[in-house]
PDB file of C-alpha atoms in Angstrom:
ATOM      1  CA  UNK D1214     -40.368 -35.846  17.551  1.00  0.00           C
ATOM      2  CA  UNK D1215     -43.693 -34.494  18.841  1.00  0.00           C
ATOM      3  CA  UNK D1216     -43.845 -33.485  22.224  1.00  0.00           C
ATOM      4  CA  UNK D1217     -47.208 -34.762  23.653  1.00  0.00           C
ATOM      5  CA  UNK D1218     -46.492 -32.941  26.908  1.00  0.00           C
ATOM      6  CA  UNK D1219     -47.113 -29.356  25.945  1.00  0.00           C
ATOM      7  CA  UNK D1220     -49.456 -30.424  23.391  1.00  0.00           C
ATOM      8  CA  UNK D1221     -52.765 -29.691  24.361  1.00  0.00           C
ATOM      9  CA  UNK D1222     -56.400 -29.837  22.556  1.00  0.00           C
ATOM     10  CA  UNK D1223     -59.432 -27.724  23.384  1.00  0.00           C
ATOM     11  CA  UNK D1224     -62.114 -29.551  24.970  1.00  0.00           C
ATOM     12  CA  UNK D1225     -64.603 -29.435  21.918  1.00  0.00           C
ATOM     13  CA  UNK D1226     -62.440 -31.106  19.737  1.00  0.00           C
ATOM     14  CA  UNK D1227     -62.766 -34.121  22.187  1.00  0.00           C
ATOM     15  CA  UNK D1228     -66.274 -34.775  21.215  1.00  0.00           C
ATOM     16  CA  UNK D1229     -66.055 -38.580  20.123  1.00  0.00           C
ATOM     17  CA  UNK D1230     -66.785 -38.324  16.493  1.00  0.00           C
ATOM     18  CA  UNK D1231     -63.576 -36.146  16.288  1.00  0.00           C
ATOM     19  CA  UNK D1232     -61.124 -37.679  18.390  1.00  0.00           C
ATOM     20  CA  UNK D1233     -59.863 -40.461  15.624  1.00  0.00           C
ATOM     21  CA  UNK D1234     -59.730 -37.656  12.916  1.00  0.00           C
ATOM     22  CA  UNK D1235     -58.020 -35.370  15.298  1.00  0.00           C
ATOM     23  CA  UNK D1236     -55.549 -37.979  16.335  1.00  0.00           C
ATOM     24  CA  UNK D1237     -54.920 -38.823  12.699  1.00  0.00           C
ATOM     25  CA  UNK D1238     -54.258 -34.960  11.449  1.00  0.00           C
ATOM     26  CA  UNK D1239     -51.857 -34.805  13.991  1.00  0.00           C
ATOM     27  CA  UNK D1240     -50.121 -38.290  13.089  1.00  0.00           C
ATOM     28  CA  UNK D1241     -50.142 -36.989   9.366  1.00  0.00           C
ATOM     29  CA  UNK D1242     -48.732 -33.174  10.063  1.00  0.00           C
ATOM     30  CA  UNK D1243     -45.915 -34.900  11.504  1.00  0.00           C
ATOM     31  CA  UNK D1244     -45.010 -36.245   8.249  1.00  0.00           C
ATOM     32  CA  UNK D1245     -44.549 -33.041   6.408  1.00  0.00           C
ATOM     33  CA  UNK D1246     -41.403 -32.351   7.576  1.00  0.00           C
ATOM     34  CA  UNK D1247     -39.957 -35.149   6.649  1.00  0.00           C
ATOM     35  CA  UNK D1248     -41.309 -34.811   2.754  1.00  0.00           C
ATOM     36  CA  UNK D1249     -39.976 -31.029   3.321  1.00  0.00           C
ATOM     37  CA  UNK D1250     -36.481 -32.490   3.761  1.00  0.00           C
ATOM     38  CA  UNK D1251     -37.118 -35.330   1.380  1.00  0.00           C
ATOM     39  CA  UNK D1252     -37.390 -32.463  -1.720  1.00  0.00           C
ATOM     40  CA  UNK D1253     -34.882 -30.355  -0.100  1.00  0.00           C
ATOM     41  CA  UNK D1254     -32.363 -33.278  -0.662  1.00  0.00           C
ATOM     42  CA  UNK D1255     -33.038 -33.489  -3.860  1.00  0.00           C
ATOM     43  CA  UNK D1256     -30.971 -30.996  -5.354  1.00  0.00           C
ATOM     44  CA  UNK D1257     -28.013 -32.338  -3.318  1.00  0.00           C
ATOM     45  CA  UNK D1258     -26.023 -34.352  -5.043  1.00  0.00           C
ATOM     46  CA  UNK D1259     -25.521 -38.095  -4.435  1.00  0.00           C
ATOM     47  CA  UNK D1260     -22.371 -39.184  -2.345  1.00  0.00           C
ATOM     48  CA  UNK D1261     -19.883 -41.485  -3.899  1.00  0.00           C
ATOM     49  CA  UNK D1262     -18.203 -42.019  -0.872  1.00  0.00           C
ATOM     50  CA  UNK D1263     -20.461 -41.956   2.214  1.00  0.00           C
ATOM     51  CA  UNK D1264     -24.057 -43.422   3.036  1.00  0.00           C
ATOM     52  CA  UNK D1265     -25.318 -39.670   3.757  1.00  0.00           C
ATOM     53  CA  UNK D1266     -28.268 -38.546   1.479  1.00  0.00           C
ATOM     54  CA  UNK D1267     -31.444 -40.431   0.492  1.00  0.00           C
ATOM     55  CA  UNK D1268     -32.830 -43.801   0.191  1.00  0.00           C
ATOM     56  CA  UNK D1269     -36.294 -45.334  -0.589  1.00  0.00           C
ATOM     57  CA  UNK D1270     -37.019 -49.191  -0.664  1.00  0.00           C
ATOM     58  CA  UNK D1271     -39.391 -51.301   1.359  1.00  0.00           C
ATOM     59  CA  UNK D1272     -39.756 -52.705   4.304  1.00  0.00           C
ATOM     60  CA  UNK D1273     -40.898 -56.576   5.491  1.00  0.00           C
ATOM     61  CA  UNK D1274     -42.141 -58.344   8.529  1.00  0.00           C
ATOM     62  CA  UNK D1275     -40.753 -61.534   8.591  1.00  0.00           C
ATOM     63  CA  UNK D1276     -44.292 -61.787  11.700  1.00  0.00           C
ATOM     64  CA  UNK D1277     -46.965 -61.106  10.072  1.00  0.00           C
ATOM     65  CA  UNK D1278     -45.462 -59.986   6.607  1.00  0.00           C
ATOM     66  CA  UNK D1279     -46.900 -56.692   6.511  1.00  0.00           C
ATOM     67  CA  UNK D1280     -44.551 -54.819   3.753  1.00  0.00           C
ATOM     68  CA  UNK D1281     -44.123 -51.131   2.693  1.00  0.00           C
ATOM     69  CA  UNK D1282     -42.279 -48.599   1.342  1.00  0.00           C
ATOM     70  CA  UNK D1283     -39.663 -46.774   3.144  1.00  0.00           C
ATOM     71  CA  UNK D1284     -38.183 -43.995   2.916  1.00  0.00           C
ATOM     72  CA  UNK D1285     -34.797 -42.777   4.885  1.00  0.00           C
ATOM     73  CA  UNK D1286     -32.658 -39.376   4.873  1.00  0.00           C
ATOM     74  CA  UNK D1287     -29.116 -40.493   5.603  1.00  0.00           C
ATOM     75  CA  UNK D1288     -26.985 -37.366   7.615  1.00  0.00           C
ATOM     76  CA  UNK D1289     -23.418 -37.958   8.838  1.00  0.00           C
ATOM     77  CA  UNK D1290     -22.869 -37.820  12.778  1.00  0.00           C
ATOM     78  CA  UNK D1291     -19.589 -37.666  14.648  1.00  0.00           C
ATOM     79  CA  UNK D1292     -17.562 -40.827  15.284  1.00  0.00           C
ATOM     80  CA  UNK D1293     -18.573 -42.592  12.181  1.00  0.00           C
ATOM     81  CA  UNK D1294     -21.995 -42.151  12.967  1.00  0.00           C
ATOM     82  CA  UNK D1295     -25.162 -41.487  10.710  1.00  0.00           C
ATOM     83  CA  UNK D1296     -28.591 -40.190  11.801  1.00  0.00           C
ATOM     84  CA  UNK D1297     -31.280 -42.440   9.932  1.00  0.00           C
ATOM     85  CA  UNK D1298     -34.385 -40.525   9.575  1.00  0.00           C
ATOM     86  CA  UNK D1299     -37.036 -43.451   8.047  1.00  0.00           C
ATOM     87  CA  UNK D1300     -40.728 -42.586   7.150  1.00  0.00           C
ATOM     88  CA  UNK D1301     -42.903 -45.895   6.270  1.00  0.00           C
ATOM     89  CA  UNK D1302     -46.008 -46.895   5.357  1.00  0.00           C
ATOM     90  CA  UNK D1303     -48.029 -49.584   6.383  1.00  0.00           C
ATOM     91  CA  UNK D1304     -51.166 -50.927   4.823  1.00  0.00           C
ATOM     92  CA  UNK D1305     -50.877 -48.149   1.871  1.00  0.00           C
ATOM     93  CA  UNK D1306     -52.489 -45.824   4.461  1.00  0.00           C
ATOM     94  CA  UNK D1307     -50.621 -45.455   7.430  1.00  0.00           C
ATOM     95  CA  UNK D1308     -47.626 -43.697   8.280  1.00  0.00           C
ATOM     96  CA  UNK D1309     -45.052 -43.652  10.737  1.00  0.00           C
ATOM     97  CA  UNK D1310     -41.136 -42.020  10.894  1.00  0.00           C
ATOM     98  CA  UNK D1311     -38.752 -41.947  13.154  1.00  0.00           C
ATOM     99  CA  UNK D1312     -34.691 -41.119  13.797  1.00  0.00           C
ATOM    100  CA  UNK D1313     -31.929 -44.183  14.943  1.00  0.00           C
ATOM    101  CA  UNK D1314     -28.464 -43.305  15.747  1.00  0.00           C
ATOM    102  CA  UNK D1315     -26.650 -45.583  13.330  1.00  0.00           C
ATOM    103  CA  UNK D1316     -23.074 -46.890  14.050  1.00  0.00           C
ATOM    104  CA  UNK D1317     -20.780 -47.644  10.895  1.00  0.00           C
ATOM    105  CA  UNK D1318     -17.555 -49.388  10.291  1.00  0.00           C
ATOM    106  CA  UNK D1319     -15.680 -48.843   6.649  1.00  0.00           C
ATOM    107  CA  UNK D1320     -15.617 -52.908   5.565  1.00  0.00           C
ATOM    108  CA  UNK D1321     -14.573 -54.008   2.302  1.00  0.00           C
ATOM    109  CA  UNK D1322     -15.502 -51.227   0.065  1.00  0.00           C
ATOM    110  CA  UNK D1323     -19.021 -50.868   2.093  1.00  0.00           C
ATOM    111  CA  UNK D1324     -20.292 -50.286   5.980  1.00  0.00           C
ATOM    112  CA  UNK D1325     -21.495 -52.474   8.278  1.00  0.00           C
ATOM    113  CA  UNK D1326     -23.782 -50.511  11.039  1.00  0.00           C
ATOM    114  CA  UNK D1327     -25.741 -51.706  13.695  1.00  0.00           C
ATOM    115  CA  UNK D1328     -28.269 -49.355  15.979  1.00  0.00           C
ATOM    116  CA  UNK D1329     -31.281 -49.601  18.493  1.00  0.00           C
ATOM    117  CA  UNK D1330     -33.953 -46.939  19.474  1.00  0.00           C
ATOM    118  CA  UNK D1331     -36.571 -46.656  21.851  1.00  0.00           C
ATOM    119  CA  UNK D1332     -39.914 -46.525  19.933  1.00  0.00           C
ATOM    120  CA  UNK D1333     -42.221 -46.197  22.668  1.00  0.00           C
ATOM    121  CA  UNK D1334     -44.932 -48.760  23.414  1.00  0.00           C
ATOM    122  CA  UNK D1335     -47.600 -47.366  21.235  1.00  0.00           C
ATOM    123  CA  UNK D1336     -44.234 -48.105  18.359  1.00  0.00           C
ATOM    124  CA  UNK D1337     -43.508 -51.577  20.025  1.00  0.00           C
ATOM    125  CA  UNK D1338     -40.780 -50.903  22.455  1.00  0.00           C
ATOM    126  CA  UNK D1339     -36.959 -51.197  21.598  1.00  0.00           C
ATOM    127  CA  UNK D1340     -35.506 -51.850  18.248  1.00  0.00           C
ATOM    128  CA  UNK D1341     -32.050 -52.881  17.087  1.00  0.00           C
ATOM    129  CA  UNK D1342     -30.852 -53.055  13.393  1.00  0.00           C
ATOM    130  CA  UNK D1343     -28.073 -54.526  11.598  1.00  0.00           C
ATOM    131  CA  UNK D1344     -27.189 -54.597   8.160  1.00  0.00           C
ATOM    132  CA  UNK D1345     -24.601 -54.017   5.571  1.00  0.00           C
ATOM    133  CA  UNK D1346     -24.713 -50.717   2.789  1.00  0.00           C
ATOM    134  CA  UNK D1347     -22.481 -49.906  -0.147  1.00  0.00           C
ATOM    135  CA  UNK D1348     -23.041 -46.598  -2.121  1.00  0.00           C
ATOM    136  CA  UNK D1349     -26.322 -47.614  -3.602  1.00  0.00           C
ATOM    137  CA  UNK D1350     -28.258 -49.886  -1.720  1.00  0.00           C
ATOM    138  CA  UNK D1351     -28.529 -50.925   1.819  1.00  0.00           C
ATOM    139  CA  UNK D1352     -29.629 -53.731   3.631  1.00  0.00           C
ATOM    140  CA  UNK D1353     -30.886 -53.979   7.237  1.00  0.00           C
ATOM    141  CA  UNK D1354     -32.660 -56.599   9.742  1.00  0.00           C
ATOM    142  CA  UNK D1355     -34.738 -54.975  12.584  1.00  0.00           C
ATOM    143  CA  UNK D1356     -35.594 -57.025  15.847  1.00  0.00           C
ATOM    144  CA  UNK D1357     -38.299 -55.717  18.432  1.00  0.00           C
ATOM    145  CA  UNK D1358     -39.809 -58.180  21.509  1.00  0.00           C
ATOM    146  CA  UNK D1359     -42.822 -58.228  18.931  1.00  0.00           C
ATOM    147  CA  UNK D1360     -41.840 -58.096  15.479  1.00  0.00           C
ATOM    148  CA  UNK D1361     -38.670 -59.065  13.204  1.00  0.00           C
ATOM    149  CA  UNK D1362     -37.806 -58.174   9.327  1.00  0.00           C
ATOM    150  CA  UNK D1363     -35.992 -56.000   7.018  1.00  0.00           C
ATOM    151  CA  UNK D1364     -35.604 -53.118   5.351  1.00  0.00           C
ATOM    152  CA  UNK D1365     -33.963 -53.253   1.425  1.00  0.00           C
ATOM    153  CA  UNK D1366     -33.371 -49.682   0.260  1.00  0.00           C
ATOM    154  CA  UNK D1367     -31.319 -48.563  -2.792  1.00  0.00           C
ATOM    155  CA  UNK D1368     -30.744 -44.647  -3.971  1.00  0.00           C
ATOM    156  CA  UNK D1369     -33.176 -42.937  -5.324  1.00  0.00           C
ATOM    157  CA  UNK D1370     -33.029 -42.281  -9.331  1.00  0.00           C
TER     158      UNK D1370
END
């Protein structure tokens, strides 16, 4: 997560013709640790019994039904947790990541999880997933105040 309290940019960068490309560099940068980790985890090799690693798929909004793909890094938490680390785009351009704290329960030779996080307002406020994941793919709704869909991801090849 960025920390837009220390961050600070020099007064001539906020000349107006540079603000939205500004803003946009710093929205991208963000990304590049993610795709870091995304490579890294390729030489890991795939569990057969656990949900860690990677995923890629797409997203819908069941709203407005904007779609894209998604990407997640899967890493195992105490308690039967998993830390869900998604990057997805959004109108081929755009992109956006973020971490949930997911909760999963061993059922019938899969998981079911269910998790919420806080993605600010600029993100559209509080989310809360549910879904269902075996070995190889993974299936999730998503609920916000403002928008409502899924997410259909499957390993990697």
């Amino acid at each position: 997560r960025m920390d837009f309290a220390s961050f600070h940019l020099p007064s001539s960068i906020l000349h107006p013709r540079l603000v939205l490309p500004t803003l946009l560099l710093a929205l991208v940068s963000g990304c590049s640790s993610f795709n870091r980790d995304w490579q890294k985890a390729v030489s890991a090799p795939t569990s057969t019994n656990s949900l860690a690693g990677r995923w890629e798929g797409r997203w819908l909004s069941d709203v407005n039904h904007h779609t894209g793909t998604l990407r997640c890094l899967m890493t195992p938490e105490a308690d039967g947790k998993l830390r869900a680390r998604f990057h997805a785009t959004f109108w081929k351009i755009f992109h956006a990541g973020y971490t949930v704290t997911l909760v999963t329960e061993p059922r019938d030779d899969a998981w079911q999880f269910h998790g919420e996080e806080n993605l600010g307002w600029l993100g559209g406020g509080v989310y809360r997933y549910e879904g269902r994941a075996s070995t190889t793919n993974f299936f999730s709704t998503y609920k916000s105040d403002y928008d409502h869909g899924t997410f259909e991801l499957h390993r990697p090849p």
